[in-house]
XYZ file of C-alpha atoms in Angstrom:
438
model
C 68.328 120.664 111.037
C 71.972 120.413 112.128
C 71.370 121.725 115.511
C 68.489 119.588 116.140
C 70.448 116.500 116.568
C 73.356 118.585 118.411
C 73.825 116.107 121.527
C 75.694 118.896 123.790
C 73.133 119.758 125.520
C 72.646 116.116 126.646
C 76.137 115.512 127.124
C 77.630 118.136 128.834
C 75.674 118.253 131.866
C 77.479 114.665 132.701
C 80.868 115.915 131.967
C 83.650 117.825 133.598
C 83.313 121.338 132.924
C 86.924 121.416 130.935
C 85.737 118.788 128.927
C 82.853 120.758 127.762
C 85.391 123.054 126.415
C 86.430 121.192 123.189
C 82.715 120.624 122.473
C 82.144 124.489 122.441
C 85.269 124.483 119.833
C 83.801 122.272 117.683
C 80.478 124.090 117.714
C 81.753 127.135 117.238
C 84.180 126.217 114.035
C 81.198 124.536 112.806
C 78.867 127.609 113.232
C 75.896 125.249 114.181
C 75.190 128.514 116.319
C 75.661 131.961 116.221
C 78.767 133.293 117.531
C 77.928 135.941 120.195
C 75.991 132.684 121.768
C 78.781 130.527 121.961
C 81.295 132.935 123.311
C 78.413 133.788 126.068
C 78.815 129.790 126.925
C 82.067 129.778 127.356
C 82.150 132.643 129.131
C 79.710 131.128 132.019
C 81.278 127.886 131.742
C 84.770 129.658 133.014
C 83.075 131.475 135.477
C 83.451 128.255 137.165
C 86.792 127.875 136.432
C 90.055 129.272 137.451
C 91.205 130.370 133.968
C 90.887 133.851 134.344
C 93.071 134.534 131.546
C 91.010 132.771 129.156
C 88.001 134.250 130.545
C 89.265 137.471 129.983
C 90.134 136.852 125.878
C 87.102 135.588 125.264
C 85.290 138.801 126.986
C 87.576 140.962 124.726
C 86.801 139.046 121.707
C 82.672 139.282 122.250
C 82.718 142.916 123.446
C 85.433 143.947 121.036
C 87.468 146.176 123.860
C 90.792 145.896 125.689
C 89.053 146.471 128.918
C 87.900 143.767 131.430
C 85.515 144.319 134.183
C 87.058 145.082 137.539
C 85.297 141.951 139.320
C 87.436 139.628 136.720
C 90.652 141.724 137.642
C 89.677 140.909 141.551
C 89.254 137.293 140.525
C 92.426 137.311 139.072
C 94.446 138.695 142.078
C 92.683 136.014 144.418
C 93.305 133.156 142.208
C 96.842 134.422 142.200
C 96.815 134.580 145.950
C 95.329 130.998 146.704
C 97.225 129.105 144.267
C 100.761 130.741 145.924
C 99.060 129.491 149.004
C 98.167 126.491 148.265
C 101.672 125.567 146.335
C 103.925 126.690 149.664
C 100.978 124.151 151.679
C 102.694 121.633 149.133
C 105.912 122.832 149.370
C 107.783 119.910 151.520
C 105.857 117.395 149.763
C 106.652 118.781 146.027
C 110.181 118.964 146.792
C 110.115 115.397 148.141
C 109.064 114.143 145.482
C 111.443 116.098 143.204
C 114.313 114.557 144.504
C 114.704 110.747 143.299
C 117.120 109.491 145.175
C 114.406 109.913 147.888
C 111.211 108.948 146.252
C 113.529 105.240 145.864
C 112.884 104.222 148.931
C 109.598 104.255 148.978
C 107.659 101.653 148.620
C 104.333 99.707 147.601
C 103.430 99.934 151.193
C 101.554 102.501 151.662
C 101.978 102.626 155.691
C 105.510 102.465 155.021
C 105.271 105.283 153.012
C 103.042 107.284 155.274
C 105.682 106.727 158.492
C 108.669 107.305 156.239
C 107.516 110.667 155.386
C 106.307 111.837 159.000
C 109.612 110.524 160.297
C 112.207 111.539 158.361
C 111.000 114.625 156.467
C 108.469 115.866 159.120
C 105.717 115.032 156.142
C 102.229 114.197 157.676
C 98.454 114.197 156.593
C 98.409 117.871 156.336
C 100.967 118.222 153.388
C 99.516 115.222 151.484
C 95.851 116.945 151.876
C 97.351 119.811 150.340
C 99.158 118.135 147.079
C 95.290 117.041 146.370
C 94.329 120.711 146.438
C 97.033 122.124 144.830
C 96.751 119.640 142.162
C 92.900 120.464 142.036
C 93.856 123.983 141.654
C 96.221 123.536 139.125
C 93.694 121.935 136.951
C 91.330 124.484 137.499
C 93.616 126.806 136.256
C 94.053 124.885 133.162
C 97.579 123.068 133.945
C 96.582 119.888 133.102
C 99.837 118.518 132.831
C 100.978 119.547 136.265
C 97.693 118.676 138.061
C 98.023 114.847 135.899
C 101.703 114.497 137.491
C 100.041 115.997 141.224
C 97.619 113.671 141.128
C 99.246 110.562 140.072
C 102.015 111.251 143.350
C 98.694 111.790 145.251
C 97.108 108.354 145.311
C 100.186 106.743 145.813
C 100.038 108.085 149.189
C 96.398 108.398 149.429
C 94.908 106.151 151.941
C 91.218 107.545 151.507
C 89.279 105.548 149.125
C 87.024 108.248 147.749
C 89.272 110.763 147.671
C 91.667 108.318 145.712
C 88.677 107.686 143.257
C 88.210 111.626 142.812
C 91.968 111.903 141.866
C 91.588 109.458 139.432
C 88.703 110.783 137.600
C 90.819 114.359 137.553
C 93.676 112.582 135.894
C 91.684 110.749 133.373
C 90.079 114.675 132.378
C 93.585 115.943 132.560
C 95.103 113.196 130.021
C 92.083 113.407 128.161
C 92.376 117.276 127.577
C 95.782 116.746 126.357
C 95.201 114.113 124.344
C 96.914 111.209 125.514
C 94.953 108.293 124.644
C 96.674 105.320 125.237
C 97.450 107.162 129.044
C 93.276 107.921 128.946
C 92.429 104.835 127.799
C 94.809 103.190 130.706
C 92.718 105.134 133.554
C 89.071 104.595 132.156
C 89.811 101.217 132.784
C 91.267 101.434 136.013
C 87.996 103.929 136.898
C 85.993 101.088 135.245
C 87.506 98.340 137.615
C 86.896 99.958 140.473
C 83.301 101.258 139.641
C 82.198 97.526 138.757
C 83.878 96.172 142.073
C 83.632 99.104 144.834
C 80.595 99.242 146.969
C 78.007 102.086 146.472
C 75.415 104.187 149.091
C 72.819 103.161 146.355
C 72.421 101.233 143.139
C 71.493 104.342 141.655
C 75.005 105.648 142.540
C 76.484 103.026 140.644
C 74.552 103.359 137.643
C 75.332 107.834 137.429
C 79.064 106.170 137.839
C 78.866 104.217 134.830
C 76.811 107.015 133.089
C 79.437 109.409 133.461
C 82.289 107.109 132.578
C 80.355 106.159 129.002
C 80.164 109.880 128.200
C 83.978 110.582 129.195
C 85.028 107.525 127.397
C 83.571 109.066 123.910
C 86.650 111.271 123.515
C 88.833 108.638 123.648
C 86.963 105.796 121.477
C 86.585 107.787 118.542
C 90.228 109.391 118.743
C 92.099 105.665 119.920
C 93.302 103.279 117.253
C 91.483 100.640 118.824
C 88.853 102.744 120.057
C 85.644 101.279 117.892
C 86.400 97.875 118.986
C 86.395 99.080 122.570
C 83.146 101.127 122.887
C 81.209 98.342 121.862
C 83.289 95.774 124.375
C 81.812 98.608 127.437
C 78.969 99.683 125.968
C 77.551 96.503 125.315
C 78.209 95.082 128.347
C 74.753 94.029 130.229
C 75.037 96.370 133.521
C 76.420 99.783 131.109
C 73.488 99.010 127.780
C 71.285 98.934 130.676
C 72.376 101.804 132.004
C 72.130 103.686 128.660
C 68.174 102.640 127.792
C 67.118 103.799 131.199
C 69.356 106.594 131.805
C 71.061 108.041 128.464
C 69.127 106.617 124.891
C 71.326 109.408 123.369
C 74.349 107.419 123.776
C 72.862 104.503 121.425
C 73.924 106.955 118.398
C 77.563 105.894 119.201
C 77.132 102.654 119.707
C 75.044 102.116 116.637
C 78.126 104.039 114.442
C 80.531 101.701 116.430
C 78.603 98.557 115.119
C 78.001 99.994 111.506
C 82.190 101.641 111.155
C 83.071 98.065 112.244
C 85.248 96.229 109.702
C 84.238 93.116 110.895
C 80.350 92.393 111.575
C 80.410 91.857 115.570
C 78.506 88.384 116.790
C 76.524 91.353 119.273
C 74.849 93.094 116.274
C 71.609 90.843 116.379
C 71.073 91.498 119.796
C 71.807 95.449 119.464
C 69.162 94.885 116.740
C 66.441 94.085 118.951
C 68.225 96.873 121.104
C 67.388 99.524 118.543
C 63.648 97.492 118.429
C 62.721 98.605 121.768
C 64.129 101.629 121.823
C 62.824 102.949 118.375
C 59.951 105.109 119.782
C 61.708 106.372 122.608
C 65.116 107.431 120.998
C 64.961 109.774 117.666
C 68.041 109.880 116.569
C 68.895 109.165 112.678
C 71.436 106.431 112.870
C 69.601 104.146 114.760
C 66.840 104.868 112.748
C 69.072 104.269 109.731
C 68.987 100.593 111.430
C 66.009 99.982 112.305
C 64.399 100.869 109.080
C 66.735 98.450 107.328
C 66.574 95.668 109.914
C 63.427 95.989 111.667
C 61.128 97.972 109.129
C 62.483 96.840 106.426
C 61.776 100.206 105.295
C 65.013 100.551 101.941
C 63.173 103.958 100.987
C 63.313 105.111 104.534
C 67.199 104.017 104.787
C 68.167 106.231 102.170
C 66.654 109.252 103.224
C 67.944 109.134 106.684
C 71.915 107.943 104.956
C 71.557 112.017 104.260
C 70.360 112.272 107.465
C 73.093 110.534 109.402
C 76.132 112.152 107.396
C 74.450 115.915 108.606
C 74.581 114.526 111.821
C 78.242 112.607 111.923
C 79.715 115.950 110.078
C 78.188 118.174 112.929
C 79.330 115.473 116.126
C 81.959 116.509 117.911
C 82.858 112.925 118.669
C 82.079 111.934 115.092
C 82.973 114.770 112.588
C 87.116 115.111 113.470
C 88.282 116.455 110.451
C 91.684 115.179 109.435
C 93.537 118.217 107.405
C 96.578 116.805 104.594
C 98.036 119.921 102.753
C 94.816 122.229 101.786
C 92.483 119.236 101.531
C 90.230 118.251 104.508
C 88.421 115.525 105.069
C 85.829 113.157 108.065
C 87.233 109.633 107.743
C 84.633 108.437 109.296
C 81.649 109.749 107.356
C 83.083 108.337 104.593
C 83.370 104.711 106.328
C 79.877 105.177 107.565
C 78.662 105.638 104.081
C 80.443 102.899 102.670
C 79.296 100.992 105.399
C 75.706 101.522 105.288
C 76.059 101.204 101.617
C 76.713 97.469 102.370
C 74.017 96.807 105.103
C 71.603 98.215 102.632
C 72.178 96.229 99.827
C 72.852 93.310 101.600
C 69.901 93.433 103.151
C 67.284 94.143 100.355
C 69.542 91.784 98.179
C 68.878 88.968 100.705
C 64.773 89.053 100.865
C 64.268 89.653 96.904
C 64.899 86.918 94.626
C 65.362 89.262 91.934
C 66.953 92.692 92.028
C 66.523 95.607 89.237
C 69.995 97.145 89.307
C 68.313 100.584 88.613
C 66.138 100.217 91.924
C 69.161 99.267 93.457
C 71.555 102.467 92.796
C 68.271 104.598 93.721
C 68.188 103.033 97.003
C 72.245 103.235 97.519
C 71.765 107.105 96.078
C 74.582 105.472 93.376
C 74.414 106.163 89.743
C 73.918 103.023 87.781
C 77.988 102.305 86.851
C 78.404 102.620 90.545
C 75.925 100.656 91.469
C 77.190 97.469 89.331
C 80.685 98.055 90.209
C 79.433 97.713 94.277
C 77.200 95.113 93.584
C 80.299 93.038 91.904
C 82.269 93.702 94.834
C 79.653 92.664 97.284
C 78.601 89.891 95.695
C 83.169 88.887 95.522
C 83.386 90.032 99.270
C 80.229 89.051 101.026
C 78.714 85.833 101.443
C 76.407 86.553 98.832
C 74.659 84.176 96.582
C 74.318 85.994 93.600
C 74.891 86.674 90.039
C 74.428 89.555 87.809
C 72.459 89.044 84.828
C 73.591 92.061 82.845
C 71.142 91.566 79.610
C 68.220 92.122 81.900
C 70.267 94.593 84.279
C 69.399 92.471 87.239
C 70.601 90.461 90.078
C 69.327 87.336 90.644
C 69.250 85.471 94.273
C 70.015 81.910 94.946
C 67.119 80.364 96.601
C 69.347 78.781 99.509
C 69.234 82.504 102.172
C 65.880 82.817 104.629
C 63.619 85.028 102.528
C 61.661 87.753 104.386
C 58.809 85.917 105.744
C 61.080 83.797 107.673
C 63.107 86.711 109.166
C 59.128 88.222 109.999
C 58.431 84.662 111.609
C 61.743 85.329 113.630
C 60.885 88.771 114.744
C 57.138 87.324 115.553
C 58.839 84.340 117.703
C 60.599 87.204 119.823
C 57.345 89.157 120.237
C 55.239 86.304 121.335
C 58.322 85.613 124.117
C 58.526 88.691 125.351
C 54.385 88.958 125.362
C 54.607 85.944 127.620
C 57.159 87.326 129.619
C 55.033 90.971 130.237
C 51.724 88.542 131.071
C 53.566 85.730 133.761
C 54.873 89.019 135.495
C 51.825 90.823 135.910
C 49.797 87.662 136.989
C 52.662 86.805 139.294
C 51.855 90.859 140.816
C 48.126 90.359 140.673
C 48.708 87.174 143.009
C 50.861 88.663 145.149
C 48.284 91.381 145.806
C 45.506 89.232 146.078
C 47.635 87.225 148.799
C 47.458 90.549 151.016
């Protein structure tokens, strides 16, 4: 079951190949696969690489022998080669830039810049070209700090747009790799910025841009502080949720845990509703089934079978399951707020559209034992904006008339159909006129 929600396979075709590297880690420690496979993938995922070193471990480790084949040795000796190569190309910029009494007088100007260098230290196109490739090789390697510093210098003497845009996206892999967020979090939305306002060959383009940037962005949302606010202020942007129901469904599964994690219920959640109301036939994925059998469906039986559901999948997520390890106890934070969480939108929800609730129906539907169920009820009824009370002779909790009952939230959901019917029939007479007009 585990493996049949694992998103990998779905992700890592829009990522760099580095980044698929922590995914494979997470996989493996998890054993959602069997071990011989997942050293294989690494394996052919540094084939493309220049971390021969690693390569070479990992080929020990899965044919348990201190020997290497001789075509890895070869690649060794040339990626040796190139990178000395490629690093004395860089030489008289590198040192340049190592000396900061120098690098002072440059300035914003990039012009200035460009004729200061070719005048005084004989510094042209040539040498700048090469700091891009050397920092591209150093990252390849696995240097990401080295290739982030490379490539920073780089565009602030790059005068090429797209090759400016390229360096950027190499930092942002390189920071995230080694975990800076707040730096990560810094370029995404300078990579954002410039994908929103910068020309493209083709819409299409502009929408794989945006694509990729989502998928990157997951490492850092559920690793930032501020991170679950933040997905859903991208995400849920027009142009990117867009993007993600014609391009990537999969992504709604982290969009949907943003929304549910949330401490504070976001004014967006209705519309990401209807969202998950489209998109219910087309995307299978148990959280946002989770909704949409609590807020579309209205299916509470349904709900608590896929709660089991959703914490298999959030403990098997690489972007979801981080453990966080205190002494010899470990622990997912946020399956545990997703629980909680869903907890409440449960029993808010079926408290709302019954006037009167059977507390023992109610901890079967929260998969809570009766105590627990009172004590969360209490709480919910204190925290929420609940009209309740608990009438504990007949072990039941009993509704104030004043909240729309279910019929009106059908008469809602019927409203929206009708408009969109409308919409769907206007459109195709408007086509069958336009046709009949040729």
């Amino acid at each position: 079951m585990a493996a049949k929600y694992d998103l990998t396979p779905r992700i890592a075709p829009q990522l760099d190949r580095h980044l698929v590297f922590p995914l494979l880690e997470f996989l493996q420690e998890r054993t959602l696969y069997p071990d011989e496979d997942m050293l294989k993938a690494k394996i052919e995922l540094l084939n493309h690489t220049n971390m021969v070193d690693f390569a070479m471990d990992i080929h020990k480790s899965l044919y348990h022998t201190e020997d290497v084949p001789q075509e890895m040795m070869e690649r060794r000796a040339e990626v040796v080669a190139r990178l000395k190569a490629l690093e004395e190309a860089a030489a008289p910029l590198i040192n340049f830039l190592q000396n900061s009494s120098a690098v002072q007088e440059l300035r914003a100007d990039k012009q200035h810049n460009l004729q200061l260098l070719q005048e005084r230290y004989q510094i042209g196109p040539d040498q700048i070209e090469a700091l891009y490739q050397y920092a591209k090789f150093q990252f390849e390697c696995g240097n990401y700090s080295g290739a982030a510093d490379y490539l920073y210098q780089y565009r602030a003497l790059c005068t090429n747009s797209d090759r400016s845009v390229s360096a950027l996206w190499g930092k942002l892999a390189a920071e995230i790799l080694m975990q800076n967020w707040d730096i990560a979090l810094e370029e995404l939305n300078r990579l954002k910025e410039i994908i929103d306002s910068k020309s493209f060959s083709t819409p299409l383009n502009q929408v794989q841009n945006r694509i990729w940037l989502m998928h990157w962005s997951l490492f850092i949302f559920f690793n930032h502080d501020n991170g679950r606010t933040q997905i859903i202020d991208l995400f849920n942007q027009d142009k990117y949720l867009n993007a993600i129901q014609t391009s990537a469904p999969h992504l709604l599964r982290y969009l949907a845990t943003a929304f549910i994690v949330n401490k504070r219920r976001r004014p967006q959640f209705k519309d990401f509703i209807k969202v998950i109301q489209q998109e219910q036939y087309s995307c299978k994925d148990p959280i946002t089934e989770f909704l949409a059998c609590i807020y579309v469906n209205y299916d509470f039986d349904g709900a608590q079978k896929k709660m089991k559901e959703c914490e298999e999948v959030i403990l098997n997520d690489p972007f979801l399951g981080k453990r966080v390890e205190e002494g010899s106890f470990s622990s997912v934070p946020l399956r545990d707020e997703f629980l909680e969480n869903a907890r409440l939108f449960i029993s808010e929800t079926y408290c709302r559209i019954h006037q009167r609730v059977d507390m023992g129906v109610l901890a079967e539907k929260l998969n809570l034992n009766y105590e627990e169920a009172e004590r969360w009820i209490v709480n919910l009824i204190r925290t929420s904006k609940l009209d309740a009370k608990i009438d504990s002779q007949s072990g039941t909790v009993i509704m104030e008339p004043t909240q729309p009952n279910v019929y009106e939230q059908l008469i809602d959901h019927t409203k929206a159909l009708s408009g969109r019917t409308y919409k769907l029939v206007s459109q195709l007479l408007e086509h069958a006129q336009t046709q009949a007009a040729r």
